[in-house]
PDB file of C-alpha atoms in Angstrom:
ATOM      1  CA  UNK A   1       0.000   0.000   0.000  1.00 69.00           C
ATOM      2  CA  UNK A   2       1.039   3.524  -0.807  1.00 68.00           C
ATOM      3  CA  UNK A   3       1.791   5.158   2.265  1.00 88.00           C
ATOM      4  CA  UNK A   4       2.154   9.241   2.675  1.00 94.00           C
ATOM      5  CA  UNK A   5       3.019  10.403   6.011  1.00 95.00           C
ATOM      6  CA  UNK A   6       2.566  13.340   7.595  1.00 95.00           C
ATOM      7  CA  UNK A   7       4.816  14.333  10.557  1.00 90.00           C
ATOM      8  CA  UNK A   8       2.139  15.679  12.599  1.00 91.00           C
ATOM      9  CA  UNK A   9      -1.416  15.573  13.106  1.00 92.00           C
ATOM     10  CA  UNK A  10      -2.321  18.619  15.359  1.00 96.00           C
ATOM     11  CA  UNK A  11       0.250  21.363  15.742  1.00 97.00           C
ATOM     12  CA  UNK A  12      -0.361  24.871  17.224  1.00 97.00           C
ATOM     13  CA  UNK A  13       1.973  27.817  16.972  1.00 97.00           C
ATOM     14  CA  UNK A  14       2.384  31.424  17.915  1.00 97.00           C
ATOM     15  CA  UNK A  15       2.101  34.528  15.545  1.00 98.00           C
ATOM     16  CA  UNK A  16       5.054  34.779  13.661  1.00 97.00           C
ATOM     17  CA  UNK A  17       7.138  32.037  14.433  1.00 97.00           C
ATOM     18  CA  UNK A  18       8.629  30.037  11.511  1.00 97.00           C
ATOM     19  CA  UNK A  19       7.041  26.436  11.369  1.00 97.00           C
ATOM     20  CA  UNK A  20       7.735  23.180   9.143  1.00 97.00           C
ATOM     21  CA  UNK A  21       5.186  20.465   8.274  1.00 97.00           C
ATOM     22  CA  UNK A  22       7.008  17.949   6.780  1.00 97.00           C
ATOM     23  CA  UNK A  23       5.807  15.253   4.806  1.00 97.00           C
ATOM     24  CA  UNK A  24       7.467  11.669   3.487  1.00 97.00           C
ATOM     25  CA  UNK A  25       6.210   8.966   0.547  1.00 96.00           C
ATOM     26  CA  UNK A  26       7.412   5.599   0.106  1.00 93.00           C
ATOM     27  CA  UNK A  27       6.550   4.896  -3.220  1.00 90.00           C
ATOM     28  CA  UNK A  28       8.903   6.437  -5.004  1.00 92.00           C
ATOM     29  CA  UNK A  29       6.775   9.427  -6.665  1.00 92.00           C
ATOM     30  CA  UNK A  30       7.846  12.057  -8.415  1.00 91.00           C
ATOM     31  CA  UNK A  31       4.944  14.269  -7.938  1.00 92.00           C
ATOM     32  CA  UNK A  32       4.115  15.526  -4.897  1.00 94.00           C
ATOM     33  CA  UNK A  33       1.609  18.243  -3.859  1.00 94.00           C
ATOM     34  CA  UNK A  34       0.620  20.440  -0.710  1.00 97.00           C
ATOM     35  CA  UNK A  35      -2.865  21.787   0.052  1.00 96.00           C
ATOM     36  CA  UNK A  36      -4.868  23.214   2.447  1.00 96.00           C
ATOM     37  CA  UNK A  37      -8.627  22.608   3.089  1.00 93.00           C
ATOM     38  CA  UNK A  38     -10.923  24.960   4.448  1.00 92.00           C
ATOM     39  CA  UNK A  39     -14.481  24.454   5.319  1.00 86.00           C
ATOM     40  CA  UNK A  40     -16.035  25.920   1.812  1.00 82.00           C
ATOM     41  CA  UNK A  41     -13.418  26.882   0.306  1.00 86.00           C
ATOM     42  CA  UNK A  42     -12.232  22.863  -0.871  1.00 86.00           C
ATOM     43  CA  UNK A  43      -8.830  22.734  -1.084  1.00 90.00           C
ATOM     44  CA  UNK A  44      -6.414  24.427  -2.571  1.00 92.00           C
ATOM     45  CA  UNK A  45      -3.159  23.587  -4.063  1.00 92.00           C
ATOM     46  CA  UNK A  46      -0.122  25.857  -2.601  1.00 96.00           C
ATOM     47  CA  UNK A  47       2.309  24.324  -4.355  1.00 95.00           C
ATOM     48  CA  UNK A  48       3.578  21.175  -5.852  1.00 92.00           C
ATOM     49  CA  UNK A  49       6.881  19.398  -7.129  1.00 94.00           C
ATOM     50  CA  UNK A  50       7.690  17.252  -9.887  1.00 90.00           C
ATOM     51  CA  UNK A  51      10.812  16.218  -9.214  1.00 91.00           C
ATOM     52  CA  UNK A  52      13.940  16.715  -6.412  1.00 93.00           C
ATOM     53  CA  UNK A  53      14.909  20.410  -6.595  1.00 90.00           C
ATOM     54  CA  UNK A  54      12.171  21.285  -8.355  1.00 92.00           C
ATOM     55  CA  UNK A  55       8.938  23.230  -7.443  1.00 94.00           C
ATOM     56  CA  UNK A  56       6.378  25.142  -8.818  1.00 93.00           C
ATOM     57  CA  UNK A  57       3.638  27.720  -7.491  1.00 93.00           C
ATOM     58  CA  UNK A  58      -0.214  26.302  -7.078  1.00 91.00           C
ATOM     59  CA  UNK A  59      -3.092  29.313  -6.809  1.00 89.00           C
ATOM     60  CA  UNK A  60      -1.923  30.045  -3.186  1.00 95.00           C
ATOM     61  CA  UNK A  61       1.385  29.995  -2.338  1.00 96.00           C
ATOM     62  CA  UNK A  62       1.707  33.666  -0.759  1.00 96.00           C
ATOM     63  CA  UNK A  63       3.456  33.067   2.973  1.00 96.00           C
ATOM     64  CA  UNK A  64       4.323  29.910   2.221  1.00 98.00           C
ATOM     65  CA  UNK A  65       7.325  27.981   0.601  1.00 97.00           C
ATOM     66  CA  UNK A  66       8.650  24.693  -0.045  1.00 97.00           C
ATOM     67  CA  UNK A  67      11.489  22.607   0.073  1.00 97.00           C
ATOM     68  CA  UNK A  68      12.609  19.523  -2.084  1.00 97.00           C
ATOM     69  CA  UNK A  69      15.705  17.586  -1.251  1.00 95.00           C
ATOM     70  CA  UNK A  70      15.184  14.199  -1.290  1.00 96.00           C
ATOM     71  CA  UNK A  71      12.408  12.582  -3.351  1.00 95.00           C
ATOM     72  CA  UNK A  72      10.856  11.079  -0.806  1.00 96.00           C
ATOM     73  CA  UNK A  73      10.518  14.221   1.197  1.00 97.00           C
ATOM     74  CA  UNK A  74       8.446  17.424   0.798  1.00 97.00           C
ATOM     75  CA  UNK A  75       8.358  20.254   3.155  1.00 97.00           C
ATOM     76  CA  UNK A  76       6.272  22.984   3.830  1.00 98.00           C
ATOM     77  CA  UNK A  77       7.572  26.444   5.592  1.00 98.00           C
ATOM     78  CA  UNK A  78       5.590  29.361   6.645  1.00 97.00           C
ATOM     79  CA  UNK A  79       8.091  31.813   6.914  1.00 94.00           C
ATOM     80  CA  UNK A  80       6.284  33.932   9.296  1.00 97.00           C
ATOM     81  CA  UNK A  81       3.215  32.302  10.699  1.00 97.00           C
ATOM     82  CA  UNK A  82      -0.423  34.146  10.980  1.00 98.00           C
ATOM     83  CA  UNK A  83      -3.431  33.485  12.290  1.00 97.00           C
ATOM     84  CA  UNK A  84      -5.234  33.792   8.463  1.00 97.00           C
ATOM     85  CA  UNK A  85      -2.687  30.109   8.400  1.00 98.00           C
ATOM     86  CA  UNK A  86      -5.101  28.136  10.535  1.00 98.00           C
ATOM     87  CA  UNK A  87      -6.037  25.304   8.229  1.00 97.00           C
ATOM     88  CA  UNK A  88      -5.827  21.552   7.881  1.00 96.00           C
ATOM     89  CA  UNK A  89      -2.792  21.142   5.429  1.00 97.00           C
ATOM     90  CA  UNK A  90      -3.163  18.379   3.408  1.00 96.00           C
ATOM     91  CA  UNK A  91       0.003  16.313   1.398  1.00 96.00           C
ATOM     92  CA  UNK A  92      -0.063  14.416  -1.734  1.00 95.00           C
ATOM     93  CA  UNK A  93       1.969  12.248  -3.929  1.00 94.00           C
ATOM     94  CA  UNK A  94       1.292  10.405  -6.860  1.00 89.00           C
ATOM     95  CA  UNK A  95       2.589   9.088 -10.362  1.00 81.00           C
ATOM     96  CA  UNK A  96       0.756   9.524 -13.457  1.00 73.00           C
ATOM     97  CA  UNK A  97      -2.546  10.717 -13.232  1.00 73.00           C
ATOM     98  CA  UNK A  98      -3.767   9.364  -9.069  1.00 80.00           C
ATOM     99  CA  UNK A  99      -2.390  11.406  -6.146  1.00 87.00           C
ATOM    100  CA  UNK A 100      -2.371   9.922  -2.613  1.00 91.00           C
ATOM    101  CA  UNK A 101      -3.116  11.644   0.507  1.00 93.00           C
ATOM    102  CA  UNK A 102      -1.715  12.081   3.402  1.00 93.00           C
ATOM    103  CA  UNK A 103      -4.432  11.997   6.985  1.00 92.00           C
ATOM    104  CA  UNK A 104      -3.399  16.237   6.934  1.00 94.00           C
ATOM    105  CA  UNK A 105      -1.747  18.035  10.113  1.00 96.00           C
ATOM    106  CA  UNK A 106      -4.336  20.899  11.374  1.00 96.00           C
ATOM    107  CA  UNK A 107      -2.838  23.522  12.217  1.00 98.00           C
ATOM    108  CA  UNK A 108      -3.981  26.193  14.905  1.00 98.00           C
ATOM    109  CA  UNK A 109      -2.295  29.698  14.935  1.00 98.00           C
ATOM    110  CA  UNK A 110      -2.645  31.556  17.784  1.00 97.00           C
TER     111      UNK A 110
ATOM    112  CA  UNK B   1      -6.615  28.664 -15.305  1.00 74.00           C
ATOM    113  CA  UNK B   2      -7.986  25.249 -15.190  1.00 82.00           C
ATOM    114  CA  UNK B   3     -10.574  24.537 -12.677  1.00 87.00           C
ATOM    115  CA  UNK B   4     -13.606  22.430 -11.688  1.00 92.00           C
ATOM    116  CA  UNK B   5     -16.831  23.904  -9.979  1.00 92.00           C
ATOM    117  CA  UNK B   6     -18.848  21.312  -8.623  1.00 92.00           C
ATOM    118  CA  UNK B   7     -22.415  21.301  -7.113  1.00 85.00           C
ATOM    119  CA  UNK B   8     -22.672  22.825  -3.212  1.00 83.00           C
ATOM    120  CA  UNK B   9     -23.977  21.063  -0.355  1.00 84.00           C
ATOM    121  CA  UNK B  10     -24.932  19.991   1.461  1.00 93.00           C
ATOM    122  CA  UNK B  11     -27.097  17.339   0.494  1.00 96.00           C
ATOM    123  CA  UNK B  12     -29.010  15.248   2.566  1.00 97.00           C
ATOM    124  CA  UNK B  13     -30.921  12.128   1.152  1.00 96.00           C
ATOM    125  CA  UNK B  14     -32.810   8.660   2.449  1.00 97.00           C
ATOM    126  CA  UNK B  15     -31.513   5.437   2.286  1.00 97.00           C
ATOM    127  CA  UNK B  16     -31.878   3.697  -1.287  1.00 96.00           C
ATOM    128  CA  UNK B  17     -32.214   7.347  -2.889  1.00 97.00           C
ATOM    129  CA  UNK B  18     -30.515   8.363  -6.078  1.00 97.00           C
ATOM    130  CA  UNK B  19     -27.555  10.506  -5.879  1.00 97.00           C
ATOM    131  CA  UNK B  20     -26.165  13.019  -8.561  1.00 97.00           C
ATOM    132  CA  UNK B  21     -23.359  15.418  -7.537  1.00 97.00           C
ATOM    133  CA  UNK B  22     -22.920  17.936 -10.512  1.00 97.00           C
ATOM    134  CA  UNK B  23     -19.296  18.727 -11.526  1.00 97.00           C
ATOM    135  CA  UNK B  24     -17.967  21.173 -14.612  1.00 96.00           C
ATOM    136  CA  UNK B  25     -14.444  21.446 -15.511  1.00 95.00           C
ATOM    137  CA  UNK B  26     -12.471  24.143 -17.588  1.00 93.00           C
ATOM    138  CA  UNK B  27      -9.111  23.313 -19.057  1.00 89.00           C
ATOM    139  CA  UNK B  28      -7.353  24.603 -22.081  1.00 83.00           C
ATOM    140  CA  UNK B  29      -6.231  20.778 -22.696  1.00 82.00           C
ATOM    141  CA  UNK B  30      -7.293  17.363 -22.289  1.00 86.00           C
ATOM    142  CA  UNK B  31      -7.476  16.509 -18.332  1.00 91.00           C
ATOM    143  CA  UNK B  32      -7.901  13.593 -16.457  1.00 93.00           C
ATOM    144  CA  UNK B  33     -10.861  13.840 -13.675  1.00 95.00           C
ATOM    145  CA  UNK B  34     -11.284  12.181 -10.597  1.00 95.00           C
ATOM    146  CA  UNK B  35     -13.899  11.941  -7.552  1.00 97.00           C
ATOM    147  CA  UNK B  36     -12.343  11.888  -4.180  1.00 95.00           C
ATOM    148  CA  UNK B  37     -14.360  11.279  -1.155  1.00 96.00           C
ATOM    149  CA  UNK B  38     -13.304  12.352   2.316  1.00 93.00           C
ATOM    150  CA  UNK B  39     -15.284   9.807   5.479  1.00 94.00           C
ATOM    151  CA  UNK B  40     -15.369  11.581   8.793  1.00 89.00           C
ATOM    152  CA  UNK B  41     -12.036  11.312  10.679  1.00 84.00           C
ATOM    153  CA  UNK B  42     -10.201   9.908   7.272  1.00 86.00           C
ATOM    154  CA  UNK B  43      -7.853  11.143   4.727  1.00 86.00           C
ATOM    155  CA  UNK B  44      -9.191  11.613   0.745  1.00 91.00           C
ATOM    156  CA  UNK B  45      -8.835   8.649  -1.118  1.00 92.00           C
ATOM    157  CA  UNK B  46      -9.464   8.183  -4.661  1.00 92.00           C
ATOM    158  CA  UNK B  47     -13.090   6.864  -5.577  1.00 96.00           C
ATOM    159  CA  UNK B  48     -13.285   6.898  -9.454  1.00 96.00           C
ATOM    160  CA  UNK B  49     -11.229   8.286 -12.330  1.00 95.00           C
ATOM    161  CA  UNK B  50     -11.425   9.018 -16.339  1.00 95.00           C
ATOM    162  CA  UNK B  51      -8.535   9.766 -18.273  1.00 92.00           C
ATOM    163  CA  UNK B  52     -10.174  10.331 -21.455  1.00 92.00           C
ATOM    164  CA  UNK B  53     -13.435  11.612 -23.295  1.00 93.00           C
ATOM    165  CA  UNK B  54     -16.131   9.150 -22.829  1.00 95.00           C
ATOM    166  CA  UNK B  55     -14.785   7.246 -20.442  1.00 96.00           C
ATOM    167  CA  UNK B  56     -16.923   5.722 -17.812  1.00 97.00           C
ATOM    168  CA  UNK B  57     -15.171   5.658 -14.144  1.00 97.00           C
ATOM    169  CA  UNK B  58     -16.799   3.315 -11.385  1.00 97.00           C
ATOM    170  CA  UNK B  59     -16.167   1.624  -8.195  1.00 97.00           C
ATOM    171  CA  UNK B  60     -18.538   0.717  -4.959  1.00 96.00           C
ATOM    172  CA  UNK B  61     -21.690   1.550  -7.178  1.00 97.00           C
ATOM    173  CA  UNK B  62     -20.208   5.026  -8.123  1.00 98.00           C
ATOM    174  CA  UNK B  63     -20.486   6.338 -11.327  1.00 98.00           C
ATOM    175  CA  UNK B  64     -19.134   9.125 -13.660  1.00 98.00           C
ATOM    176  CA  UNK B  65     -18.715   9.593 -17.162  1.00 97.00           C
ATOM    177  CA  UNK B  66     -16.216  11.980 -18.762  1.00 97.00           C
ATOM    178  CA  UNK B  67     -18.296  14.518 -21.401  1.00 96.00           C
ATOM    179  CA  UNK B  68     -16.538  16.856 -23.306  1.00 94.00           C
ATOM    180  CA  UNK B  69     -18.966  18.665 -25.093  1.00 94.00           C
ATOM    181  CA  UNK B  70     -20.591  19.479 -21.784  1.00 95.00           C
ATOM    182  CA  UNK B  71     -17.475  19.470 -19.717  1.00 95.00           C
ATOM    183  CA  UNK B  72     -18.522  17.744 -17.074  1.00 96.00           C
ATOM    184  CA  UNK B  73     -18.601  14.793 -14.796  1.00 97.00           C
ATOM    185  CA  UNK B  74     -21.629  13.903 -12.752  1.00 98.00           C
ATOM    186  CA  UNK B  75     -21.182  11.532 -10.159  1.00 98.00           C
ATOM    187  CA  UNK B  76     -24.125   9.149  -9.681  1.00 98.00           C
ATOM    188  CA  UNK B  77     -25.472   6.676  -7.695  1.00 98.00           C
ATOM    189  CA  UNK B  78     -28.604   4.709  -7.678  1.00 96.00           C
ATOM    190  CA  UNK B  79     -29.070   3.634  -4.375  1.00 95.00           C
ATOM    191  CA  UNK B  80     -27.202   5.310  -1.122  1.00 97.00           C
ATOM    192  CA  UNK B  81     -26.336   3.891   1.929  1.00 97.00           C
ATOM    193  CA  UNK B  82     -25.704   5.469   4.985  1.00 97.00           C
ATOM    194  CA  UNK B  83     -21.936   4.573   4.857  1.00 96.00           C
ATOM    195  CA  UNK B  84     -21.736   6.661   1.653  1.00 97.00           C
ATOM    196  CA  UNK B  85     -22.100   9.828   4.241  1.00 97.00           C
ATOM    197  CA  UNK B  86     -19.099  11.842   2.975  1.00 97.00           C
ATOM    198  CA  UNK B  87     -17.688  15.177   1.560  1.00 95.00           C
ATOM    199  CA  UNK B  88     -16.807  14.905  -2.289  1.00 96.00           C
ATOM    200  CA  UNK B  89     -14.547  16.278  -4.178  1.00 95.00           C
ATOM    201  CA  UNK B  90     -14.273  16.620  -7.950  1.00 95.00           C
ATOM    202  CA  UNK B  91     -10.867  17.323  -9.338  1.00 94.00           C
ATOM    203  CA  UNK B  92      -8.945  17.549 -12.565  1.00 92.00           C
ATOM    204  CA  UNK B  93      -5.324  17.324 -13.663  1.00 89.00           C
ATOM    205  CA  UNK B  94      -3.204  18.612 -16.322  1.00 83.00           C
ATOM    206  CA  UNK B  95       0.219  18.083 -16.751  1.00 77.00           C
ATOM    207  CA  UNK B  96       1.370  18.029 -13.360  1.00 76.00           C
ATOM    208  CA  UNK B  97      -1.290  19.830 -11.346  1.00 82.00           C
ATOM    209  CA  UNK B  98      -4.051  19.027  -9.456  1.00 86.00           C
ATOM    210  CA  UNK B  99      -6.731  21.288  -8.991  1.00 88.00           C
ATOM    211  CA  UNK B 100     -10.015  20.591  -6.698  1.00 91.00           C
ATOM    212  CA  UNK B 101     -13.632  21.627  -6.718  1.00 91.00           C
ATOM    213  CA  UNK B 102     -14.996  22.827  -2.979  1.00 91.00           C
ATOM    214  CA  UNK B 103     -16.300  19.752  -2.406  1.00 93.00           C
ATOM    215  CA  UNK B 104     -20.037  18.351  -1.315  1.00 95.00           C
ATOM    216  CA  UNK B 105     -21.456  17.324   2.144  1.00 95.00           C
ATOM    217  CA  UNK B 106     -23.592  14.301   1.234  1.00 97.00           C
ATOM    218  CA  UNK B 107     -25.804  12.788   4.461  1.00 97.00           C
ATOM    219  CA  UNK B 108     -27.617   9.621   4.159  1.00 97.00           C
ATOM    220  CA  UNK B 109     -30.433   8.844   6.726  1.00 97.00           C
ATOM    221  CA  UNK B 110     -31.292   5.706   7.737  1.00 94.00           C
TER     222      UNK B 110
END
């Protein structure tokens, strides 16, 4: 079975401190993607990677960046972390045209 | 950009009742589309896919066929259970991004 993991499932944080959600495949994918969901809103890609090194924006990737070092591995870094950041953050990875999800981290900024 | 705008919730139906979730995409080139369904407490996991005009995705009596001349892909189902209680999400993907609708709150009553 595919397996993305997600180093935390509940995480809360102060105003403006820097914070890393950090997520890891085992399948080998090139792809991988990070969202957040938000109660109507759906979710929305921030950004995503194709391959190690290599990133590109999604529709909301203001406050946010991304790091891409090892395949397996996909990070996500709010520089400077505000309360408008409360979300559930959601990873993916996938191969070809299916994307597998992670269980998400929600994150509370306070 | 491409994107998908699907039906909003939430819906609430009986046992054995018929349910259609109504999803439209827009995309400047030929994208795969996919359901996703989210259970309360759980990750989204795939539930049906179509990688090309007029194909027919289907899987736990889940249905959706890919129309391009209307651009859209209904999910159906003829008779709900209560276990089918979910949010669902239509979503498309081009090249390497994945993009999602806001998804639906569907409730089945016993």
């Amino acid at each position: 079975d595919v397996k993305v993991t997600q180093s935390s499932r509940y995480l809360v944080k102060r105003t403006g401190e820097k914070v890393f959600l950090e997520c890891v495949q085992d399948m080998d994918h090139e792809n991988m993607f990070w969202y957040r969901q938000d109660p109507g809103l759906g979710l929305r890609l921030i950004y995503f990677s194709y391959d190690v090194k290599m990133k590109e924006k999604g529709d909301i990737p203001e406050g946010y960046s991304v790091s891409r070092e090892k395949k397996e591995r996909f990070s996500l870094i709010l520089e400077s972390a505000s309360t408008n950041q409360t979300s559930m953050y959601l990873c993916a990875s996938g191969r070809g045209t299916e994307a597998f999800f992670g269980q998400g981290t929600r994150l509370t900024v306070v | 950009g491409d994107s998908v705008t699907q039906m909003e919730g939430p819906v609430t139906l009986s046992e054995e009742a018929f349910l259609t979730i109504n999803c439209t995409y827009t995309a400047t080139g030929y994208p795969s589309l996919f359901w996703y369904v989210q259970y309360p407490g759980e990750g989204l996991q795939l539930l049906l896919k179509a990688t090309k005009a007029d194909d027919k995705g289907s899987n736990k009596g889940f249905e959706a066929t890919y129309r391009k001349e209307t651009t859209s892909f209904h999910l159906e189902k003829g008779s709900v259970q209560v276990s089918d209680s979910a949010v669902y999400f239509c979503a498309l993907r081009y090249d390497y991004k994945l993009s999602f609708g806001a998804g639906t709150t569907v409730t089945v009553r016993a």
